[in-house]
Tab-separated table of C-alpha atoms and ligand atoms in Angstrom:
chain	number	residue	atom	x	y	z
X	245	MET	CA	7.289	-51.390	-90.006
X	246	SER	CA	7.215	-49.028	-87.024
X	247	ARG	CA	5.499	-45.867	-88.025
X	248	LEU	CA	8.703	-43.817	-87.984
X	249	THR	CA	11.175	-46.331	-89.397
X	250	ASN	CA	13.852	-44.483	-91.393
X	251	LYS	CA	12.279	-41.106	-90.574
X	252	ARG	CA	14.556	-38.205	-89.730
X	253	ILE	CA	13.205	-35.838	-87.128
X	254	VAL	CA	14.607	-32.482	-86.101
X	255	LEU	CA	13.346	-31.829	-82.584
X	256	GLY	CA	13.409	-28.174	-81.521
X	257	VAL	CA	13.489	-27.788	-77.743
X	258	SER	CA	12.675	-24.275	-76.553
X	259	GLY	CA	12.537	-22.418	-73.253
X	260	SER	CA	9.610	-23.937	-71.424
X	261	ILE	CA	9.847	-25.546	-68.031
X	262	ALA	CA	8.596	-28.681	-69.816
X	263	ALA	CA	11.917	-28.917	-71.700
X	264	TYR	CA	13.013	-31.457	-69.080
X	265	LYS	CA	10.634	-33.888	-70.816
X	266	ALA	CA	12.511	-33.587	-74.136
X	267	PRO	CA	14.730	-36.683	-73.585
X	268	ASP	CA	11.564	-38.727	-73.072
X	269	ILE	CA	10.125	-37.371	-76.336
X	270	VAL	CA	13.377	-38.350	-78.079
X	271	ARG	CA	13.027	-41.891	-76.682
X	272	ARG	CA	9.393	-42.258	-77.748
X	273	LEU	CA	10.306	-41.144	-81.288
X	274	GLN	CA	13.198	-43.597	-81.347
X	275	ASP	CA	10.881	-46.363	-80.113
X	276	LEU	CA	8.884	-45.828	-83.306
X	277	GLY	CA	12.067	-46.147	-85.362
X	278	ALA	CA	13.022	-42.491	-85.936
X	279	GLU	CA	16.441	-40.879	-85.982
X	280	VAL	CA	16.381	-37.658	-83.980
X	281	ARG	CA	18.596	-34.577	-84.094
X	282	VAL	CA	17.954	-31.906	-81.489
X	283	ILE	CA	18.141	-28.126	-81.836
X	284	LEU	CA	18.256	-26.545	-78.391
X	285	THR	CA	17.338	-22.858	-78.147
X	286	GLN	CA	19.072	-20.545	-75.704
X	287	GLY	CA	15.907	-20.589	-73.578
X	288	GLY	CA	15.688	-24.380	-73.791
X	289	ALA	CA	19.270	-24.708	-72.520
X	290	GLN	CA	18.144	-23.074	-69.241
X	291	PHE	CA	15.938	-26.084	-68.512
X	292	ILE	CA	17.719	-29.138	-69.956
X	293	THR	CA	21.374	-29.891	-70.594
X	294	GLU	CA	22.872	-30.426	-73.998
X	295	LEU	CA	24.485	-33.592	-72.642
X	296	SER	CA	21.151	-35.246	-71.715
X	297	LEU	CA	19.860	-34.617	-75.210
X	298	GLN	CA	23.107	-35.716	-76.837
X	299	VAL	CA	23.080	-38.996	-74.912
X	300	THR	CA	19.425	-39.772	-75.638
X	301	SER	CA	19.448	-38.674	-79.271
X	302	LYS	CA	22.855	-40.323	-79.855
X	303	ASN	CA	23.700	-37.288	-81.942
X	304	LYS	CA	25.412	-33.971	-81.490
X	305	VAL	CA	23.006	-31.298	-80.207
X	306	TYR	CA	22.743	-28.218	-82.407
X	307	HIS	CA	22.308	-24.853	-80.738
X	308	ASN	CA	24.431	-22.236	-82.399
X	309	LEU	CA	23.623	-20.504	-85.666
X	310	TRP	CA	27.110	-19.024	-85.624
X	311	ASP	CA	28.939	-22.366	-85.339
X	312	LYS	CA	31.910	-21.714	-87.673
X	313	GLU	CA	32.760	-25.366	-88.159
X	314	ALA	CA	29.203	-26.509	-88.905
X	315	GLU	CA	28.623	-23.582	-91.229
X	316	LEU	CA	31.644	-24.494	-93.336
X	317	SER	CA	29.193	-26.862	-95.011
X	318	MET	CA	26.146	-24.616	-94.423
X	319	GLY	CA	25.084	-26.681	-91.397
X	320	HIS	CA	21.693	-25.047	-90.934
X	321	ILE	CA	20.715	-25.734	-94.555
X	322	GLU	CA	21.975	-29.306	-94.294
X	323	LEU	CA	19.893	-29.876	-91.170
X	324	ALA	CA	16.855	-28.285	-92.845
X	325	LYS	CA	17.217	-30.632	-95.835
X	326	TRP	CA	17.923	-33.645	-93.636
X	327	ALA	CA	14.602	-33.365	-91.786
X	328	ASP	CA	11.568	-35.387	-92.838
X	329	VAL	CA	9.683	-33.544	-90.130
X	330	ILE	CA	10.420	-30.686	-87.737
X	331	LEU	CA	8.866	-31.114	-84.302
X	332	ILE	CA	9.072	-28.297	-81.763
X	333	ALA	CA	8.324	-29.675	-78.315
X	334	PRO	CA	8.023	-27.918	-76.024
X	335	ALA	CA	7.314	-24.737	-77.958
X	336	SER	CA	7.540	-21.625	-75.793
X	337	ALA	CA	5.339	-18.556	-76.327
X	338	ASN	CA	8.458	-16.725	-77.464
X	339	THR	CA	9.338	-19.394	-80.066
X	340	LEU	CA	5.731	-19.357	-81.341
X	341	ALA	CA	5.988	-15.572	-81.800
X	342	ASN	CA	9.329	-15.910	-83.597
X	343	LEU	CA	7.987	-18.573	-85.946
X	344	THR	CA	4.872	-16.542	-86.710
X	345	ALA	CA	7.014	-13.508	-87.499
X	346	GLY	CA	9.298	-15.642	-89.685
X	347	LYS	CA	12.357	-14.743	-87.642
X	348	ALA	CA	15.678	-16.372	-88.480
X	349	ASN	CA	17.733	-14.928	-85.640
X	350	ASP	CA	18.519	-18.306	-84.105
X	351	LEU	CA	19.280	-21.791	-85.449
X	352	LEU	CA	15.755	-23.152	-84.948
X	353	GLY	CA	14.107	-20.218	-86.777
X	354	SER	CA	16.608	-20.478	-89.637
X	355	VAL	CA	16.152	-24.240	-90.046
X	356	VAL	CA	12.352	-23.910	-90.037
X	357	LEU	CA	12.505	-21.297	-92.805
X	358	ALA	CA	15.034	-23.263	-94.852
X	359	SER	CA	13.120	-26.553	-94.750
X	360	ASP	CA	10.259	-27.938	-96.812
X	361	ALA	CA	9.523	-30.529	-94.137
X	362	PRO	CA	6.163	-30.489	-92.376
X	363	ILE	CA	6.182	-28.794	-88.968
X	364	LEU	CA	4.523	-29.927	-85.746
X	365	ILE	CA	4.415	-27.757	-82.671
X	366	ALA	CA	3.594	-28.785	-79.110
X	367	PRO	CA	3.114	-25.589	-77.065
X	368	ALA	CA	3.729	-25.642	-73.306
X	369	MET	CA	3.259	-22.687	-71.008
X	370	ASN	CA	1.360	-21.238	-68.092
X	371	GLN	CA	-2.424	-21.260	-68.660
X	372	GLN	CA	-2.669	-17.446	-68.577
X	373	MET	CA	0.093	-17.202	-71.217
X	374	TYR	CA	-1.566	-19.893	-73.341
X	375	ASN	CA	-4.851	-17.994	-73.296
X	376	ALA	CA	-3.234	-14.639	-74.135
X	377	THR	CA	-4.703	-13.195	-77.328
X	378	SER	CA	-1.293	-12.861	-78.969
X	379	VAL	CA	-0.454	-16.545	-78.344
X	380	LYS	CA	-3.876	-17.654	-79.643
X	381	ASP	CA	-3.479	-15.429	-82.722
X	382	ASN	CA	0.001	-16.812	-83.391
X	383	LEU	CA	-1.274	-20.389	-83.162
X	384	THR	CA	-4.137	-19.588	-85.548
X	385	THR	CA	-1.732	-18.032	-88.054
X	386	LEU	CA	0.647	-20.983	-87.857
X	387	LYS	CA	-2.247	-23.431	-88.331
X	388	GLN	CA	-3.396	-21.495	-91.392
X	389	ARG	CA	0.114	-21.932	-92.818
X	390	GLY	CA	-0.186	-25.700	-92.477
X	391	VAL	CA	1.702	-26.122	-89.215
X	392	GLN	CA	0.167	-28.892	-87.132
X	393	ILE	CA	-0.453	-28.031	-83.490
X	394	ILE	CA	-0.367	-30.727	-80.809
X	395	ASN	CA	-2.697	-29.204	-78.253
X	396	PRO	CA	-1.470	-28.898	-74.678
X	397	GLU	CA	-3.338	-30.621	-71.876
X	398	HIS	CA	-5.416	-29.284	-69.006
X	399	GLY	CA	-4.101	-29.875	-65.484
X	400	VAL	CA	-1.933	-28.703	-62.617
X	401	GLN	CA	1.022	-26.673	-63.867
X	402	ALA	CA	4.582	-26.274	-62.621
X	403	CYS	CA	3.677	-22.829	-61.229
X	404	GLY	CA	0.692	-24.269	-59.308
X	405	ASP	CA	-1.974	-22.890	-61.671
X	406	ILE	CA	-4.625	-25.235	-62.969
X	407	GLY	CA	-5.588	-24.890	-66.622
X	408	GLU	CA	-4.638	-25.526	-70.226
X	409	GLY	CA	-0.962	-25.336	-71.158
X	410	ARG	CA	0.714	-28.543	-69.953
X	411	LEU	CA	2.846	-30.156	-72.632
X	412	ALA	CA	1.045	-33.096	-74.291
X	413	GLU	CA	2.286	-36.524	-73.152
X	414	SER	CA	5.418	-37.777	-74.934
X	415	ASP	CA	3.574	-40.831	-76.289
X	416	GLU	CA	0.863	-38.624	-77.745
X	417	ILE	CA	3.484	-36.353	-79.362
X	418	ALA	CA	5.284	-39.330	-80.915
X	419	LYS	CA	1.960	-40.759	-82.115
X	420	GLN	CA	1.035	-37.456	-83.791
X	421	VAL	CA	4.401	-37.378	-85.561
X	422	GLY	CA	3.800	-40.939	-86.770
X	423	LEU	CA	0.389	-39.985	-88.124
X	424	MET	CA	1.995	-37.248	-90.248
X	425	PHE	CA	3.314	-39.982	-92.499
X	426	GLN	CA	0.084	-41.957	-92.787
X	427	SER	CA	-2.390	-41.332	-95.573
X	428	ASN	CA	-5.098	-43.247	-97.372
X	429	LYS	CA	-4.066	-42.124	-100.859
X	430	LEU	CA	-3.464	-45.709	-101.982
X	431	ASN	CA	-6.057	-47.394	-99.771
X	432	GLY	CA	-7.300	-50.590	-101.361
X	433	LYS	CA	-4.572	-50.532	-104.023
X	434	LYS	CA	-2.207	-53.423	-104.574
X	435	VAL	CA	1.361	-52.545	-105.499
X	436	LEU	CA	4.055	-54.928	-106.663
X	437	ILE	CA	7.621	-53.636	-106.416
X	438	THR	CA	10.824	-55.327	-107.573
X	439	LEU	CA	14.038	-54.158	-105.967
X	440	GLY	CA	17.725	-54.887	-105.575
X	441	ALA	CA	20.229	-56.458	-107.918
X	442	THR	CA	19.922	-59.803	-109.657
X	443	ILE	CA	22.762	-62.332	-109.481
X	444	GLU	CA	23.669	-64.542	-112.440
X	445	ALA	CA	25.796	-67.493	-111.402
X	446	ILE	CA	28.898	-68.211	-113.505
X	447	ASP	CA	29.785	-71.165	-111.296
X	448	PRO	CA	29.011	-71.932	-107.615
X	449	VAL	CA	31.527	-69.254	-106.565
X	450	ARG	CA	31.446	-66.385	-109.084
X	451	TYR	CA	28.611	-64.305	-110.405
X	452	LEU	CA	27.553	-61.386	-112.594
X	453	SER	CA	25.668	-58.636	-110.769
X	454	ASN	CA	25.457	-54.860	-110.251
X	455	HIS	CA	25.662	-52.224	-107.508
X	456	SER	CA	21.950	-51.821	-106.771
X	457	SER	CA	21.314	-51.773	-102.994
X	458	GLY	CA	17.509	-51.941	-103.035
X	459	LYS	CA	17.316	-48.711	-100.977
X	460	MET	CA	15.256	-46.776	-103.546
X	461	GLY	CA	12.811	-49.669	-103.944
X	462	MET	CA	12.469	-50.052	-100.174
X	463	ALA	CA	11.828	-46.297	-99.828
X	464	LEU	CA	9.052	-46.616	-102.422
X	465	ALA	CA	7.665	-49.611	-100.538
X	466	ASP	CA	7.644	-47.580	-97.293
X	467	ALA	CA	5.830	-44.719	-99.034
X	468	CYS	CA	3.228	-47.126	-100.480
X	469	ILE	CA	2.679	-48.821	-97.105
X	470	GLU	CA	2.280	-45.395	-95.442
X	471	SER	CA	-0.288	-44.498	-98.101
X	472	GLY	CA	-2.400	-47.534	-97.264
X	473	ALA	CA	-1.425	-49.831	-100.155
X	474	GLN	CA	-1.060	-53.601	-99.944
X	475	VAL	CA	2.537	-54.112	-101.023
X	476	THR	CA	4.207	-57.190	-102.486
X	477	LEU	CA	7.994	-57.048	-102.724
X	478	ILE	CA	10.078	-59.162	-105.054
X	479	ILE	CA	13.522	-58.851	-103.611
X	480	GLY	CA	16.832	-59.462	-105.319
X	481	ASN	CA	20.212	-58.982	-103.652
X	482	ILE	CA	19.882	-56.002	-101.295
X	483	SER	CA	21.831	-54.245	-98.560
X	484	THR	CA	19.005	-52.507	-96.714
X	485	PRO	CA	16.572	-53.661	-94.014
X	486	ILE	CA	13.255	-55.018	-95.272
X	487	SER	CA	10.091	-53.102	-94.337
X	488	GLU	CA	6.916	-54.994	-93.503
X	489	PRO	CA	5.118	-55.587	-96.791
X	490	SER	CA	2.009	-57.748	-97.077
X	491	LYS	CA	4.068	-60.308	-98.963
X	492	GLN	CA	7.732	-60.724	-99.864
X	493	ILE	CA	9.408	-63.094	-102.287
X	494	SER	CA	13.099	-63.618	-102.799
X	495	ALA	CA	14.239	-63.755	-106.439
X	496	ILE	CA	17.944	-63.900	-107.016
X	497	SER	CA	18.421	-64.363	-110.766
X	498	ALA	CA	16.772	-62.449	-113.624
X	499	GLU	CA	14.838	-65.603	-114.528
X	500	GLN	CA	13.607	-66.035	-110.933
X	501	MET	CA	12.572	-62.381	-110.857
X	502	TYR	CA	10.660	-62.774	-114.112
X	503	GLN	CA	8.862	-65.879	-112.803
X	504	ALA	CA	8.057	-64.276	-109.428
X	505	VAL	CA	6.626	-61.159	-111.094
X	506	MET	CA	4.510	-63.122	-113.570
X	507	GLU	CA	3.129	-65.368	-110.814
X	508	ASN	CA	2.086	-62.390	-108.683
X	509	ILE	CA	1.055	-59.681	-111.151
X	510	ASP	CA	-2.543	-60.720	-111.843
X	511	ASP	CA	-4.543	-58.587	-109.414
X	512	GLN	CA	-2.005	-55.773	-108.956
X	513	ASP	CA	-2.998	-52.131	-109.543
X	514	ILE	CA	0.547	-50.756	-109.787
X	515	PHE	CA	3.823	-52.356	-110.843
X	516	ILE	CA	7.058	-50.550	-109.960
X	517	ALA	CA	10.098	-52.130	-111.592
X	518	CYS	CA	12.882	-50.762	-109.431
X	519	ALA	CA	15.149	-53.841	-109.426
X	520	ALA	CA	18.341	-53.669	-111.446
X	521	VAL	CA	17.703	-56.836	-113.440
X	522	SER	CA	20.634	-58.163	-115.399
X	523	ASP	CA	20.109	-57.673	-119.142
X	524	TYR	CA	22.113	-60.840	-119.706
X	525	SER	CA	22.253	-64.248	-118.071
X	526	ILE	CA	25.108	-66.767	-118.217
X	527	LYS	CA	24.698	-69.425	-120.865
X	528	ASN	CA	25.441	-72.814	-119.292
X	529	PRO	CA	26.618	-71.844	-115.781
X	530	LYS	CA	29.002	-74.476	-114.408
X	531	ASN	CA	28.019	-76.784	-111.524
X	532	HIS	CA	31.577	-76.801	-110.229
X	533	LYS	CA	34.144	-74.093	-109.629
X	534	ILE	CA	35.993	-73.177	-112.821
X	535	LYS	CA	39.685	-73.861	-112.224
X	536	LYS	CA	42.267	-71.204	-112.881
X	537	SER	CA	44.331	-71.698	-116.040
X	538	ASP	CA	46.531	-69.707	-118.448
X	539	GLN	CA	43.919	-69.991	-121.196
X	540	THR	CA	41.519	-67.208	-122.118
X	541	LEU	CA	38.131	-67.940	-120.619
X	542	THR	CA	35.046	-67.090	-122.633
X	543	ILE	CA	31.722	-66.790	-120.907
X	544	THR	CA	28.704	-66.598	-123.193
X	545	LEU	CA	25.831	-64.346	-122.181
X	546	THR	CA	22.260	-64.625	-123.396
X	547	PRO	CA	19.644	-61.876	-123.089
X	548	SER	CA	17.438	-62.211	-120.006
X	549	LYS	CA	13.664	-61.960	-120.221
X	550	ASP	CA	12.438	-58.370	-120.071
X	551	VAL	CA	10.285	-58.200	-116.943
X	552	LEU	CA	8.966	-54.656	-117.436
X	553	LYS	CA	8.098	-55.177	-121.088
X	554	ALA	CA	6.335	-58.436	-120.308
X	555	VAL	CA	4.138	-56.753	-117.686
X	556	CYS	CA	3.440	-53.770	-119.978
X	557	ASN	CA	2.261	-56.202	-122.662
X	558	LEU	CA	-0.230	-57.988	-120.432
X	559	PRO	CA	-3.808	-57.623	-121.713
X	560	GLN	CA	-4.916	-56.308	-118.290
X	561	LYS	CA	-1.768	-54.446	-117.422
X	562	PRO	CA	-1.410	-52.580	-114.126
X	563	LEU	CA	-0.086	-49.030	-114.020
X	564	CYS	CA	3.573	-49.649	-114.948
X	565	ILE	CA	6.403	-47.520	-113.577
X	566	GLY	CA	9.916	-48.383	-114.739
X	567	PHE	CA	13.341	-47.202	-113.661
X	568	ALA	CA	16.108	-46.275	-116.064
X	569	ALA	CA	19.607	-46.350	-114.621
X	570	GLU	CA	21.696	-44.509	-117.212
X	571	THR	CA	25.232	-43.190	-117.505
X	572	GLN	CA	24.990	-41.314	-120.816
X	573	ASN	CA	22.356	-39.727	-123.114
X	574	LEU	CA	20.184	-39.836	-120.043
X	575	LEU	CA	16.931	-38.243	-121.205
X	576	LYS	CA	17.067	-39.738	-124.677
X	577	ASN	CA	17.645	-43.262	-123.364
X	578	ALA	CA	14.934	-42.903	-120.740
X	579	ARG	CA	12.401	-41.616	-123.273
X	580	ASN	CA	13.233	-44.530	-125.597
X	581	LYS	CA	12.690	-46.921	-122.717
X	582	LEU	CA	9.307	-45.338	-121.929
X	583	LYS	CA	8.241	-45.815	-125.541
X	584	ASN	CA	9.772	-49.228	-126.225
X	585	LYS	CA	8.516	-50.869	-123.074
X	586	GLY	CA	5.103	-49.219	-123.220
X	587	CYS	CA	5.085	-48.188	-119.569
X	588	ASP	CA	3.203	-45.270	-118.018
X	589	ALA	CA	6.228	-43.520	-116.544
X	590	ILE	CA	9.972	-43.911	-116.232
X	591	ILE	CA	12.068	-42.715	-113.343
X	592	LEU	CA	15.479	-41.801	-114.634
X	593	ASN	CA	18.516	-41.879	-112.427
X	594	ASP	CA	22.039	-41.036	-113.378
X	595	VAL	CA	24.152	-43.850	-111.944
X	596	SER	CA	27.477	-42.405	-113.065
X	597	LYS	CA	27.691	-40.096	-110.012
X	598	ASP	CA	29.545	-41.037	-106.819
X	599	ASP	CA	27.479	-38.940	-104.411
X	600	PHE	CA	24.035	-40.342	-105.224
X	601	GLY	CA	22.319	-43.212	-107.022
X	602	PHE	CA	23.526	-46.806	-106.609
X	603	LYS	CA	24.449	-47.801	-103.011
X	604	SER	CA	23.943	-44.244	-101.714
X	605	ASP	CA	21.207	-43.127	-99.279
X	606	GLU	CA	20.531	-40.228	-101.633
X	607	ASN	CA	19.338	-39.930	-105.181
X	608	GLU	CA	18.360	-37.391	-107.818
X	609	VAL	CA	15.782	-38.463	-110.378
X	610	ILE	CA	13.646	-37.266	-113.269
X	611	PHE	CA	10.056	-38.481	-113.475
X	612	ILE	CA	9.176	-38.886	-117.161
X	613	ASP	CA	5.789	-39.686	-118.672
X	614	GLN	CA	4.022	-39.039	-121.981
X	615	LYS	CA	3.260	-35.448	-120.985
X	616	GLY	CA	6.726	-34.299	-119.912
X	617	SER	CA	9.352	-34.571	-117.248
X	618	LEU	CA	9.797	-33.415	-113.689
X	619	LYS	CA	13.177	-33.206	-111.966
X	620	LEU	CA	13.305	-34.194	-108.310
X	621	ALA	CA	16.415	-32.597	-106.800
X	622	LYS	CA	18.979	-34.562	-104.812
X	623	ASN	CA	17.461	-35.758	-101.556
X	624	SER	CA	17.262	-38.793	-99.299
X	625	LYS	CA	15.775	-41.843	-101.016
X	626	GLN	CA	13.090	-41.900	-98.317
X	627	LYS	CA	11.948	-38.367	-99.205
X	628	LEU	CA	12.172	-39.061	-102.928
X	629	GLY	CA	10.166	-42.265	-102.456
X	630	ARG	CA	7.338	-40.299	-100.846
X	631	LYS	CA	7.547	-37.611	-103.541
X	632	ILE	CA	7.398	-40.195	-106.359
X	633	ILE	CA	4.330	-41.863	-104.834
X	634	GLU	CA	2.668	-38.427	-104.448
X	635	ILE	CA	3.338	-37.741	-108.140
X	636	ILE	CA	1.943	-41.143	-109.148
X	637	VAL	CA	-1.217	-40.490	-107.097
X	638	ASP	CA	-1.577	-36.961	-108.553
X	639	LYS	CA	-1.023	-38.026	-112.141
X	640	PHE	CA	-2.886	-41.317	-112.268
X	641	TYR	CA	-5.420	-41.398	-109.430
X	642	LYS	CA	-6.940	-37.911	-109.310
N	223	FMN	C1	11.347	-20.496	-64.621
N	223	FMN	C2	10.837	-20.145	-65.983
N	223	FMN	C3	9.925	-20.969	-66.594
N	223	FMN	C4	9.423	-20.665	-67.865
N	223	FMN	N1	8.531	-21.497	-68.430
N	223	FMN	C5	7.999	-21.185	-69.633
N	223	FMN	C6	7.047	-22.034	-70.234
N	223	FMN	O1	6.683	-23.076	-69.708
N	223	FMN	N2	6.559	-21.681	-71.453
N	223	FMN	C7	6.949	-20.540	-72.092
N	223	FMN	O2	6.436	-20.273	-73.172
N	223	FMN	N3	7.872	-19.727	-71.541
N	223	FMN	C8	8.409	-20.009	-70.333
N	223	FMN	N4	9.357	-19.181	-69.766
N	223	FMN	C9	9.817	-18.008	-70.538
N	223	FMN	C10	10.796	-18.411	-71.635
N	223	FMN	O3	11.826	-19.232	-71.108
N	223	FMN	C11	11.401	-17.188	-72.301
N	223	FMN	O4	10.376	-16.510	-72.984
N	223	FMN	C12	12.549	-17.501	-73.224
N	223	FMN	O5	12.978	-16.307	-73.811
N	223	FMN	C13	12.146	-18.467	-74.325
N	223	FMN	O6	13.204	-18.605	-75.216
N	223	FMN	P1	13.131	-19.532	-76.519
N	223	FMN	O7	11.761	-19.427	-77.034
N	223	FMN	O8	14.135	-18.958	-77.457
N	223	FMN	O9	13.517	-20.882	-76.101
N	223	FMN	C14	9.870	-19.481	-68.511
N	223	FMN	C15	10.817	-18.672	-67.898
N	223	FMN	C16	11.286	-18.996	-66.650
N	223	FMN	C17	12.320	-18.096	-66.009
């Protein structure tokens, strides 16, 4: 997995002469797998055209807080929520001052305030400006608030001065953004994740399955890989690209998934059962296509083996996290599942909604364990994946 695969980056480009390097920064981020949306400040637009940034980012460039069309759907809030990270490069002295003061008088300031995404800032300015007490103070304040600063370089500047203030190299900026997502929280841990839908053959042509896309499981896998874990994926039928786990096994039917899990569970520290495994399998699937007739056709189903329960009952069980896809009596059903299966936590998702859950890139879940429940509001599955892994680390490894 590239370090920024599936990551959504809002790049703020402000009024520094170095803004002409912004398309290159966009490219470097894309090379690492990121999707980039650019906010161009009024100052930034003096140094680089909207068109260059639109072409390189392959997205509309955002510049106007008062865009009536975009704000029909609260565009600035949408953009703030969309971002996994906000990078401001180059960051002018003026933009640094605005951010420090918490100003929301332009689109970039408003998005920064409305977002919970981490912020990285790459200042670029004349060396005298960079060494001004007010700029230094602003950078110190921003750092204290958790903003990460990508230090400028020393060298010859556009104005002819020699000193500190040149924008960091694009590769270095992209690398720093990539490192934002790396941690060692699960270093040395082995995690086994099942994901996707199972397929139960009725005959060689028809099957019984469900709408699971595997996106939530893959987001969890990404978050585990970023946290340093060794990840094994047991993959059913999915419609999402596969990240780069340590090991991957294809398991199409519920029985295959059960076998694959049991063969690989021994030395695992964490088991995340995210696959939508069919509760029932077809009794006596046919070897040939069933021919159409006027007669009623009865297909007999038999209960499939319960993968999660089997792992929870192992004498040396790993930490077991299950998923409950429910359409009614959500909390009650999820709590019953937590108890009946004997797992450490259940992640409940309501799959009756059209705008999140199955197939969607977004989800809304409730993390339930013995001590209580925690609602994680609707967000991208990638963000939720990282949040869920953070919760698991906080609750079980601290
Ligand atoms: C030719 C020229 C070059 C400039 N270069 C920089 C620069 O490199 N860094 C900086 O902080 N400001 C620079 N400025 C000043 C900013 O463009 C100015 O403060 C502007 O208001 C910044 O707006 P913004 O922060 O909203 O983008 C420059 C101004 C001019 C006219």
